[in-house]
Amino acid sequence: MIFRTVAHRDPIRVALVGAGGMGRAWARLLKESPLAEPVGVVDLDTDAARAAAEELGLPDPDASSAPSLTALVDRLPAERRPEAVVDVTVPVAHLPVTLEALGLGLPVLGEKPLAASLAEAHRLVRAAEEAGQLFMVSQNRRYKRGLWRLKSRAGALGGAGILLHEFSKAIHFGGFRETMAHPLLSDMAIHNFDAARFLLDADPVAVYCEEYNPEWSWFGGDAACTAIFEMSGGARFVYTGSWCSPGLETPWDSRWRVSAPRGSAVWCDGGPGEDGVVTEAVEGAAPDPAADALPPDVDLAGSLSDFVAALRSGEAPMTAARDNLLSLAMVEAAAESAGRGARVRIAETVESAAAEAAAAA
């Protein structure tokens, strides 16, 4: 993977696209981080963009906010123009926003998912490679201390062969999530599917999924599902999730359990154990917590740190867009399996999306 780097050591100048709730979270991070300097905010809602620019303390909020990246670049003086883009728009906007950024010669750190569909994601990956620009997706669950600790413990126990996951929330979002066809799979499960790939050091082979919407659900699309993934190397990943399960809700980071040859480990953020990880070894010595690998930066800060490090070094980050295609493929294959009532091979989903992307291009 070859992409242009940013050689100087000053904070990288960043344009933030998206001034909604998640956009404001990124704005706070960018304002506080020594790695990046926010220089402008883009949103179709120009009042929201200007308000975010004011909150960031940017000079001349009118010039530092705009309805498009192109307009923002045209308004800013050369010394304040962005060197990179953080895209925090809704999924359907990821394709046009990323293509516009690449056309302006700007690398992109985009919020999950890569795009609204796997075919669109393929188009963006190809466009980034043709432009010679870094395109990375922020999978902030990969920067959770508990997940890294769980992965270390699983390795010390001989490697996870079974991975169980439970996610239960009862959230009234309003807005686009409540009208999506697959709100759980598309908006939340992408986090967990990607985290499973990281934890298992494995890629998906096939999936069987049942997706449904409880009668009391306030979502238009299916807000609950159970999926069984076959992973490379033979491991199984069993996912159960719901957006409409009131009472006894799981933490946002879910509940995880790994079973390995020499014992098991569980992770539940806020639960007992270090970072919520509890281990029981049944053969040999228990894993040494002091040997656990932990991320240097956590949550969104981890994504930003990896993005900037990649732009400095030219080394691909772990959530580079091409690699992350497989995480999005897990979502689409699960939805396809639920619709067909049959097991789906991930390779077939990837090939179909790639063909669709080629035809669209």
mmCIF file of C-alpha atoms in Angstrom:
data_model
loop_
_atom_site.group_PDB
_atom_site.id
_atom_site.type_symbol
_atom_site.label_atom_id
_atom_site.label_comp_id
_atom_site.label_asym_id
_atom_site.label_seq_id
_atom_site.Cartn_x
_atom_site.Cartn_y
_atom_site.Cartn_z
ATOM 1 C CA MET A 1 0.000 0.000 0.000
ATOM 2 C CA ILE A 2 1.574 3.260 -1.169
ATOM 3 C CA PHE A 3 0.233 6.707 -0.305
ATOM 4 C CA ARG A 4 1.510 10.249 0.041
ATOM 5 C CA THR A 5 2.914 11.254 3.411
ATOM 6 C CA VAL A 6 2.952 14.529 5.335
ATOM 7 C CA ALA A 7 6.580 15.003 6.227
ATOM 8 C CA HIS A 8 6.640 18.037 8.524
ATOM 9 C CA ARG A 9 6.303 17.603 12.273
ATOM 10 C CA ASP A 10 3.788 20.327 13.053
ATOM 11 C CA PRO A 11 0.247 19.279 13.939
ATOM 12 C CA ILE A 12 -1.526 18.144 10.787
ATOM 13 C CA ARG A 13 -4.155 20.625 9.606
ATOM 14 C CA VAL A 14 -7.537 18.897 9.498
ATOM 15 C CA ALA A 15 -10.932 19.751 8.057
ATOM 16 C CA LEU A 16 -13.851 18.213 9.939
ATOM 17 C CA VAL A 17 -16.804 17.189 7.768
ATOM 18 C CA GLY A 18 -19.986 16.690 9.775
ATOM 19 C CA ALA A 19 -21.156 18.875 12.659
ATOM 20 C CA GLY A 20 -23.665 16.512 14.259
ATOM 21 C CA GLY A 21 -23.308 14.777 17.618
ATOM 22 C CA MET A 22 -20.430 12.529 16.580
ATOM 23 C CA GLY A 23 -18.858 15.416 14.692
ATOM 24 C CA ARG A 24 -18.786 17.462 17.873
ATOM 25 C CA ALA A 25 -17.078 14.569 19.692
ATOM 26 C CA TRP A 26 -14.390 14.574 17.010
ATOM 27 C CA ALA A 27 -14.166 18.369 17.229
ATOM 28 C CA ARG A 28 -13.369 18.152 20.947
ATOM 29 C CA LEU A 29 -10.692 15.545 20.284
ATOM 30 C CA LEU A 30 -9.116 17.554 17.463
ATOM 31 C CA LYS A 31 -9.085 20.690 19.604
ATOM 32 C CA GLU A 32 -7.308 18.917 22.472
ATOM 33 C CA SER A 33 -4.921 16.720 20.466
ATOM 34 C CA PRO A 34 -1.291 17.777 19.904
ATOM 35 C CA LEU A 35 -1.332 15.747 16.663
ATOM 36 C CA ALA A 36 -3.906 17.727 14.724
ATOM 37 C CA GLU A 37 -5.004 21.318 14.214
ATOM 38 C CA PRO A 38 -8.620 21.806 13.125
ATOM 39 C CA VAL A 39 -8.820 24.514 10.471
ATOM 40 C CA GLY A 40 -12.413 24.310 9.290
ATOM 41 C CA VAL A 41 -15.805 22.635 9.574
ATOM 42 C CA VAL A 42 -18.019 21.456 6.714
ATOM 43 C CA ASP A 43 -21.730 20.664 6.964
ATOM 44 C CA LEU A 44 -24.714 21.061 4.666
ATOM 45 C CA ASP A 45 -26.292 22.839 7.636
ATOM 46 C CA THR A 46 -24.149 25.958 7.447
ATOM 47 C CA ASP A 47 -25.412 27.245 10.797
ATOM 48 C CA ALA A 48 -24.237 24.027 12.465
ATOM 49 C CA ALA A 49 -20.878 24.271 10.685
ATOM 50 C CA ARG A 50 -20.405 27.872 11.812
ATOM 51 C CA ALA A 51 -21.401 27.035 15.402
ATOM 52 C CA ALA A 52 -18.873 24.186 15.466
ATOM 53 C CA ALA A 53 -16.175 26.504 14.090
ATOM 54 C CA GLU A 54 -16.942 28.964 16.879
ATOM 55 C CA GLU A 55 -16.741 26.214 19.507
ATOM 56 C CA LEU A 56 -13.345 25.239 18.126
ATOM 57 C CA GLY A 57 -12.214 28.853 18.478
ATOM 58 C CA LEU A 58 -11.330 29.102 14.793
ATOM 59 C CA PRO A 59 -10.520 32.552 13.422
ATOM 60 C CA ASP A 60 -13.258 34.075 11.254
ATOM 61 C CA PRO A 61 -15.936 31.371 11.661
ATOM 62 C CA ASP A 62 -17.571 32.443 8.399
ATOM 63 C CA ALA A 63 -14.400 31.644 6.452
ATOM 64 C CA SER A 64 -13.688 28.555 8.583
ATOM 65 C CA SER A 65 -17.042 26.922 7.831
ATOM 66 C CA ALA A 66 -18.672 25.914 4.574
ATOM 67 C CA PRO A 67 -21.261 23.592 2.994
ATOM 68 C CA SER A 68 -18.582 21.636 1.083
ATOM 69 C CA LEU A 69 -14.895 20.818 1.252
ATOM 70 C CA THR A 70 -14.224 22.619 -2.011
ATOM 71 C CA ALA A 71 -15.859 25.777 -0.710
ATOM 72 C CA LEU A 72 -13.873 25.571 2.526
ATOM 73 C CA VAL A 73 -10.547 25.165 0.718
ATOM 74 C CA ASP A 74 -11.386 28.139 -1.503
ATOM 75 C CA ARG A 75 -12.172 30.317 1.523
ATOM 76 C CA LEU A 76 -9.068 29.563 3.559
ATOM 77 C CA PRO A 77 -5.657 31.163 3.007
ATOM 78 C CA ALA A 78 -2.968 28.790 1.730
ATOM 79 C CA GLU A 79 -1.221 28.517 5.105
ATOM 80 C CA ARG A 80 -4.442 27.355 6.786
ATOM 81 C CA ARG A 81 -5.752 24.948 4.174
ATOM 82 C CA PRO A 82 -6.317 21.375 5.370
ATOM 83 C CA GLU A 83 -3.817 18.588 4.837
ATOM 84 C CA ALA A 84 -6.310 15.862 5.774
ATOM 85 C CA VAL A 85 -10.016 15.266 6.294
ATOM 86 C CA VAL A 86 -11.974 13.632 9.108
ATOM 87 C CA ASP A 87 -15.338 12.532 7.692
ATOM 88 C CA VAL A 88 -18.064 12.192 10.331
ATOM 89 C CA THR A 89 -21.073 12.317 8.012
ATOM 90 C CA VAL A 90 -23.939 9.814 7.767
ATOM 91 C CA PRO A 91 -23.080 6.629 5.820
ATOM 92 C CA VAL A 92 -24.854 7.685 2.603
ATOM 93 C CA ALA A 93 -22.603 10.765 2.428
ATOM 94 C CA HIS A 94 -19.330 8.847 2.735
ATOM 95 C CA LEU A 95 -19.062 8.219 -1.004
ATOM 96 C CA PRO A 96 -19.405 11.837 -2.207
ATOM 97 C CA VAL A 97 -17.444 13.343 0.696
ATOM 98 C CA THR A 98 -14.514 10.933 0.317
ATOM 99 C CA LEU A 99 -14.417 11.302 -3.461
ATOM 100 C CA GLU A 100 -14.407 15.095 -3.092
ATOM 101 C CA ALA A 101 -11.564 14.944 -0.556
ATOM 102 C CA LEU A 102 -9.500 12.626 -2.744
ATOM 103 C CA GLY A 103 -10.126 14.914 -5.710
ATOM 104 C CA LEU A 104 -8.663 17.762 -3.666
ATOM 105 C CA GLY A 105 -5.575 15.675 -2.885
ATOM 106 C CA LEU A 106 -6.506 15.084 0.752
ATOM 107 C CA PRO A 107 -6.195 11.835 2.755
ATOM 108 C CA VAL A 108 -9.306 10.775 4.660
ATOM 109 C CA LEU A 109 -10.016 9.342 8.087
ATOM 110 C CA GLY A 110 -13.678 8.313 7.884
ATOM 111 C CA GLU A 111 -16.100 7.186 10.536
ATOM 112 C CA LYS A 112 -17.431 3.653 10.246
ATOM 113 C CA PRO A 113 -18.749 2.142 8.077
ATOM 114 C CA LEU A 114 -16.531 2.694 5.057
ATOM 115 C CA ALA A 115 -19.604 3.499 2.971
ATOM 116 C CA ALA A 116 -23.330 2.852 2.788
ATOM 117 C CA SER A 117 -22.677 -0.372 0.862
ATOM 118 C CA LEU A 118 -19.812 -2.729 0.168
ATOM 119 C CA ALA A 119 -19.927 -1.807 -3.527
ATOM 120 C CA GLU A 120 -19.499 1.885 -2.670
ATOM 121 C CA ALA A 121 -16.668 0.973 -0.293
ATOM 122 C CA HIS A 122 -14.888 -0.856 -3.124
ATOM 123 C CA ARG A 123 -15.221 2.276 -5.267
ATOM 124 C CA LEU A 124 -13.691 4.421 -2.546
ATOM 125 C CA VAL A 125 -10.798 2.041 -1.905
ATOM 126 C CA ARG A 126 -9.984 1.994 -5.614
ATOM 127 C CA ALA A 127 -10.287 5.796 -5.857
ATOM 128 C CA ALA A 128 -7.934 6.290 -2.886
ATOM 129 C CA GLU A 129 -5.341 3.926 -4.364
ATOM 130 C CA GLU A 130 -5.539 5.618 -7.757
ATOM 131 C CA ALA A 131 -5.147 9.016 -6.086
ATOM 132 C CA GLY A 132 -2.218 7.794 -3.981
ATOM 133 C CA GLN A 133 -3.927 8.975 -0.803
ATOM 134 C CA LEU A 134 -4.444 7.274 2.549
ATOM 135 C CA PHE A 135 -8.014 6.265 3.259
ATOM 136 C CA MET A 136 -8.554 4.850 6.739
ATOM 137 C CA VAL A 137 -11.712 4.046 8.676
ATOM 138 C CA SER A 138 -12.038 4.849 12.368
ATOM 139 C CA GLN A 139 -12.907 1.616 14.156
ATOM 140 C CA ASN A 140 -12.603 2.998 17.654
ATOM 141 C CA ARG A 141 -13.478 -0.324 19.337
ATOM 142 C CA ARG A 142 -10.043 -1.557 18.233
ATOM 143 C CA TYR A 143 -8.547 0.893 20.700
ATOM 144 C CA LYS A 144 -10.264 -0.369 23.846
ATOM 145 C CA ARG A 145 -7.958 -1.562 26.628
ATOM 146 C CA GLY A 146 -10.319 -4.379 27.571
ATOM 147 C CA LEU A 147 -10.360 -5.762 24.028
ATOM 148 C CA TRP A 148 -6.555 -5.755 23.832
ATOM 149 C CA ARG A 149 -6.283 -7.365 27.274
ATOM 150 C CA LEU A 150 -8.813 -10.038 26.253
ATOM 151 C CA LYS A 151 -6.800 -10.745 23.104
ATOM 152 C CA SER A 152 -3.607 -11.136 25.140
ATOM 153 C CA ARG A 153 -5.294 -13.522 27.578
ATOM 154 C CA ALA A 154 -6.767 -15.587 24.743
ATOM 155 C CA GLY A 155 -3.325 -15.927 23.191
ATOM 156 C CA ALA A 156 -1.812 -17.048 26.485
ATOM 157 C CA LEU A 157 -4.571 -19.659 26.806
ATOM 158 C CA GLY A 158 -3.708 -21.168 23.453
ATOM 159 C CA GLY A 159 -5.764 -19.029 21.092
ATOM 160 C CA ALA A 160 -9.516 -18.464 20.948
ATOM 161 C CA GLY A 161 -11.508 -21.146 19.147
ATOM 162 C CA ILE A 162 -14.947 -19.894 20.179
ATOM 163 C CA LEU A 163 -15.874 -16.221 20.532
ATOM 164 C CA LEU A 164 -19.284 -15.282 21.967
ATOM 165 C CA HIS A 165 -20.681 -11.765 21.898
ATOM 166 C CA GLU A 166 -23.792 -10.169 23.420
ATOM 167 C CA PHE A 167 -24.995 -6.610 22.844
ATOM 168 C CA SER A 168 -28.310 -5.329 24.247
ATOM 169 C CA LYS A 169 -29.470 -1.725 24.366
ATOM 170 C CA ALA A 170 -32.768 0.162 24.211
ATOM 171 C CA ILE A 171 -31.913 3.447 22.513
ATOM 172 C CA HIS A 172 -34.358 5.951 21.032
ATOM 173 C CA PHE A 173 -32.116 7.692 18.529
ATOM 174 C CA GLY A 174 -34.610 9.370 16.262
ATOM 175 C CA GLY A 175 -33.230 10.386 12.889
ATOM 176 C CA PHE A 176 -31.782 8.143 10.193
ATOM 177 C CA ARG A 177 -31.037 5.119 12.399
ATOM 178 C CA GLU A 178 -34.701 4.461 13.099
ATOM 179 C CA THR A 179 -35.506 4.302 9.383
ATOM 180 C CA MET A 180 -32.572 2.140 8.230
ATOM 181 C CA ALA A 181 -33.318 -1.284 6.751
ATOM 182 C CA HIS A 182 -30.687 -2.944 8.969
ATOM 183 C CA PRO A 183 -30.109 -0.553 11.897
ATOM 184 C CA LEU A 184 -28.319 -3.027 14.147
ATOM 185 C CA LEU A 185 -26.173 -4.688 11.499
ATOM 186 C CA SER A 186 -25.271 -1.516 9.621
ATOM 187 C CA ASP A 187 -24.857 0.933 12.479
ATOM 188 C CA MET A 188 -23.626 -1.106 15.455
ATOM 189 C CA ALA A 189 -22.593 -4.617 14.462
ATOM 190 C CA ILE A 190 -19.869 -3.254 12.182
ATOM 191 C CA HIS A 191 -18.017 -2.262 15.376
ATOM 192 C CA ASN A 192 -18.318 -5.729 16.850
ATOM 193 C CA PHE A 193 -17.588 -7.653 13.651
ATOM 194 C CA ASP A 194 -14.429 -5.613 13.142
ATOM 195 C CA ALA A 195 -13.394 -6.123 16.780
ATOM 196 C CA ALA A 196 -13.887 -9.884 16.362
ATOM 197 C CA ARG A 197 -11.505 -9.924 13.388
ATOM 198 C CA PHE A 198 -8.926 -8.092 15.500
ATOM 199 C CA LEU A 199 -9.381 -10.308 18.539
ATOM 200 C CA LEU A 200 -9.202 -13.574 16.597
ATOM 201 C CA ASP A 201 -6.549 -12.459 14.086
ATOM 202 C CA ALA A 202 -8.842 -14.096 11.553
ATOM 203 C CA ASP A 203 -11.021 -13.200 8.598
ATOM 204 C CA PRO A 204 -14.606 -14.279 7.914
ATOM 205 C CA VAL A 205 -15.280 -17.314 5.741
ATOM 206 C CA ALA A 206 -19.062 -17.754 5.936
ATOM 207 C CA VAL A 207 -22.102 -16.689 7.969
ATOM 208 C CA TYR A 208 -25.596 -17.810 8.864
ATOM 209 C CA CYS A 209 -27.774 -15.037 10.290
ATOM 210 C CA GLU A 210 -31.348 -14.556 11.460
ATOM 211 C CA GLU A 211 -32.458 -10.912 11.595
ATOM 212 C CA TYR A 212 -35.780 -9.795 13.071
ATOM 213 C CA ASN A 213 -37.690 -6.932 14.664
ATOM 214 C CA PRO A 214 -39.494 -7.576 17.980
ATOM 215 C CA GLU A 215 -43.122 -6.495 17.972
ATOM 216 C CA TRP A 216 -42.410 -3.733 20.501
ATOM 217 C CA SER A 217 -39.544 -2.273 18.452
ATOM 218 C CA TRP A 218 -39.636 1.419 17.554
ATOM 219 C CA PHE A 219 -37.262 0.850 14.610
ATOM 220 C CA GLY A 220 -38.500 0.621 11.048
ATOM 221 C CA GLY A 221 -35.949 -2.026 10.081
ATOM 222 C CA ASP A 222 -34.782 -5.185 11.836
ATOM 223 C CA ALA A 223 -33.242 -4.115 15.141
ATOM 224 C CA ALA A 224 -32.094 -7.525 16.421
ATOM 225 C CA CYS A 225 -30.189 -10.506 15.050
ATOM 226 C CA THR A 226 -28.095 -13.565 15.815
ATOM 227 C CA ALA A 227 -25.264 -14.590 13.489
ATOM 228 C CA ILE A 228 -22.759 -17.450 13.444
ATOM 229 C CA PHE A 229 -19.547 -16.753 11.549
ATOM 230 C CA GLU A 230 -17.010 -19.317 10.458
ATOM 231 C CA MET A 231 -13.607 -17.639 10.630
ATOM 232 C CA SER A 232 -10.330 -18.508 8.943
ATOM 233 C CA GLY A 233 -8.455 -21.094 11.008
ATOM 234 C CA GLY A 234 -11.710 -22.738 12.072
ATOM 235 C CA ALA A 235 -12.796 -20.461 14.937
ATOM 236 C CA ARG A 236 -16.475 -19.607 15.364
ATOM 237 C CA PHE A 237 -17.798 -16.155 16.244
ATOM 238 C CA VAL A 238 -21.370 -16.081 17.575
ATOM 239 C CA TYR A 239 -22.989 -12.641 17.652
ATOM 240 C CA THR A 240 -26.275 -11.747 19.356
ATOM 241 C CA GLY A 241 -27.434 -8.153 19.452
ATOM 242 C CA SER A 242 -30.463 -5.914 19.892
ATOM 243 C CA TRP A 243 -31.228 -2.193 19.792
ATOM 244 C CA CYS A 244 -34.575 -2.699 21.554
ATOM 245 C CA SER A 245 -33.918 -4.706 24.743
ATOM 246 C CA PRO A 246 -34.940 -2.553 27.729
ATOM 247 C CA GLY A 247 -33.572 -3.549 31.114
ATOM 248 C CA LEU A 248 -30.292 -5.232 32.068
ATOM 249 C CA GLU A 249 -28.567 -3.547 29.153
ATOM 250 C CA THR A 250 -24.999 -4.461 28.283
ATOM 251 C CA PRO A 251 -22.235 -1.857 28.280
ATOM 252 C CA TRP A 252 -21.627 -0.134 24.935
ATOM 253 C CA ASP A 253 -18.606 -2.383 24.470
ATOM 254 C CA SER A 254 -20.847 -5.447 24.921
ATOM 255 C CA ARG A 255 -20.083 -8.711 26.716
ATOM 256 C CA TRP A 256 -17.454 -11.003 25.218
ATOM 257 C CA ARG A 257 -16.291 -14.529 26.034
ATOM 258 C CA VAL A 258 -13.459 -16.498 24.477
ATOM 259 C CA SER A 259 -12.915 -20.221 24.874
ATOM 260 C CA ALA A 260 -9.403 -21.526 24.276
ATOM 261 C CA PRO A 261 -7.546 -24.854 24.767
ATOM 262 C CA ARG A 262 -6.265 -23.964 28.244
ATOM 263 C CA GLY A 263 -9.134 -21.925 29.641
ATOM 264 C CA SER A 264 -11.563 -19.104 29.023
ATOM 265 C CA ALA A 265 -11.747 -15.341 29.473
ATOM 266 C CA VAL A 266 -14.571 -12.819 29.536
ATOM 267 C CA TRP A 267 -14.659 -9.072 29.013
ATOM 268 C CA CYS A 268 -17.423 -6.767 30.195
ATOM 269 C CA ASP A 269 -16.466 -3.105 30.498
ATOM 270 C CA GLY A 270 -17.053 -1.911 34.051
ATOM 271 C CA GLY A 271 -17.174 -5.476 35.368
ATOM 272 C CA PRO A 272 -14.710 -7.280 37.643
ATOM 273 C CA GLY A 273 -11.091 -7.821 36.653
ATOM 274 C CA GLU A 274 -8.542 -5.516 35.059
ATOM 275 C CA ASP A 275 -10.330 -3.410 32.435
ATOM 276 C CA GLY A 276 -13.268 -5.758 32.931
ATOM 277 C CA VAL A 277 -11.368 -8.906 31.886
ATOM 278 C CA VAL A 278 -11.568 -12.083 33.976
ATOM 279 C CA THR A 279 -9.593 -15.210 33.111
ATOM 280 C CA GLU A 280 -9.771 -18.813 34.307
ATOM 281 C CA ALA A 281 -7.035 -21.203 33.243
ATOM 282 C CA VAL A 282 -7.685 -24.926 33.616
ATOM 283 C CA GLU A 283 -4.275 -26.178 32.594
ATOM 284 C CA GLY A 284 -0.910 -24.713 33.523
ATOM 285 C CA ALA A 285 -0.247 -21.274 34.997
ATOM 286 C CA ALA A 286 -2.731 -18.443 34.532
ATOM 287 C CA PRO A 287 -1.746 -15.713 32.086
ATOM 288 C CA ASP A 288 0.323 -12.916 33.592
ATOM 289 C CA PRO A 289 -1.680 -9.655 33.493
ATOM 290 C CA ALA A 290 1.583 -7.721 33.409
ATOM 291 C CA ALA A 291 2.307 -9.280 30.012
ATOM 292 C CA ASP A 292 -0.927 -8.030 28.443
ATOM 293 C CA ALA A 293 -0.476 -5.822 25.398
ATOM 294 C CA LEU A 294 -2.421 -2.555 25.659
ATOM 295 C CA PRO A 295 -3.055 0.212 23.108
ATOM 296 C CA PRO A 296 -0.961 3.380 23.528
ATOM 297 C CA ASP A 297 -4.051 5.530 22.859
ATOM 298 C CA VAL A 298 -7.686 4.654 23.454
ATOM 299 C CA ASP A 299 -10.985 5.102 21.633
ATOM 300 C CA LEU A 300 -11.141 7.900 19.016
ATOM 301 C CA ALA A 301 -7.703 9.137 20.047
ATOM 302 C CA GLY A 302 -6.298 5.775 18.955
ATOM 303 C CA SER A 303 -7.797 6.177 15.492
ATOM 304 C CA LEU A 304 -6.398 9.690 15.149
ATOM 305 C CA SER A 305 -2.976 8.618 16.414
ATOM 306 C CA ASP A 306 -2.761 5.752 13.911
ATOM 307 C CA PHE A 307 -3.911 8.013 11.070
ATOM 308 C CA VAL A 308 -1.292 10.666 11.789
ATOM 309 C CA ALA A 309 1.445 8.059 12.338
ATOM 310 C CA ALA A 310 0.626 6.520 8.960
ATOM 311 C CA LEU A 311 0.783 9.916 7.232
ATOM 312 C CA ARG A 312 4.173 10.528 8.842
ATOM 313 C CA SER A 313 5.713 7.109 8.159
ATOM 314 C CA GLY A 314 3.995 5.796 5.039
ATOM 315 C CA GLU A 315 3.186 2.536 6.862
ATOM 316 C CA ALA A 316 -0.389 1.311 6.468
ATOM 317 C CA PRO A 317 -2.554 1.569 9.628
ATOM 318 C CA MET A 318 -4.390 -1.498 10.895
ATOM 319 C CA THR A 319 -7.773 -0.137 9.773
ATOM 320 C CA ALA A 320 -6.703 0.924 6.295
ATOM 321 C CA ALA A 321 -9.750 0.930 4.052
ATOM 322 C CA ARG A 322 -8.786 -2.056 1.896
ATOM 323 C CA ASP A 323 -8.329 -4.299 4.921
ATOM 324 C CA ASN A 324 -11.555 -3.040 6.461
ATOM 325 C CA LEU A 325 -13.568 -4.108 3.441
ATOM 326 C CA LEU A 326 -13.869 -7.523 5.092
ATOM 327 C CA SER A 327 -15.492 -6.046 8.200
ATOM 328 C CA LEU A 328 -18.149 -4.383 6.060
ATOM 329 C CA ALA A 329 -18.470 -7.604 4.047
ATOM 330 C CA MET A 330 -19.484 -9.360 7.293
ATOM 331 C CA VAL A 331 -22.376 -6.913 7.633
ATOM 332 C CA GLU A 332 -23.608 -7.340 4.068
ATOM 333 C CA ALA A 333 -23.192 -11.111 4.109
ATOM 334 C CA ALA A 334 -25.134 -11.346 7.387
ATOM 335 C CA ALA A 335 -27.978 -9.268 5.933
ATOM 336 C CA GLU A 336 -27.917 -11.390 2.774
ATOM 337 C CA SER A 337 -28.018 -14.590 4.837
ATOM 338 C CA ALA A 338 -31.000 -13.321 6.823
ATOM 339 C CA GLY A 339 -32.824 -12.409 3.649
ATOM 340 C CA ARG A 340 -32.128 -15.744 1.970
ATOM 341 C CA GLY A 341 -32.451 -17.919 5.056
ATOM 342 C CA ALA A 342 -29.216 -19.624 4.053
ATOM 343 C CA ARG A 343 -25.512 -19.749 4.832
ATOM 344 C CA VAL A 344 -23.522 -17.222 2.779
ATOM 345 C CA ARG A 345 -19.853 -17.380 1.852
ATOM 346 C CA ILE A 346 -18.087 -14.070 2.436
ATOM 347 C CA ALA A 347 -15.984 -14.396 -0.722
ATOM 348 C CA GLU A 348 -19.149 -14.452 -2.823
ATOM 349 C CA THR A 349 -20.383 -11.243 -1.188
ATOM 350 C CA VAL A 350 -17.032 -9.545 -1.769
ATOM 351 C CA GLU A 351 -16.861 -10.633 -5.409
ATOM 352 C CA SER A 352 -20.419 -9.497 -6.106
ATOM 353 C CA ALA A 353 -19.779 -6.072 -4.572
ATOM 354 C CA ALA A 354 -16.509 -5.678 -6.474
ATOM 355 C CA ALA A 355 -18.305 -6.454 -9.753
ATOM 356 C CA GLU A 356 -21.038 -3.932 -8.906
ATOM 357 C CA ALA A 357 -18.399 -1.311 -8.092
ATOM 358 C CA ALA A 358 -16.598 -1.935 -11.385
ATOM 359 C CA ALA A 359 -19.852 -1.558 -13.307
ATOM 360 C CA ALA A 360 -20.686 1.692 -11.501
ATOM 361 C CA ALA A 361 -17.222 3.102 -12.113
#
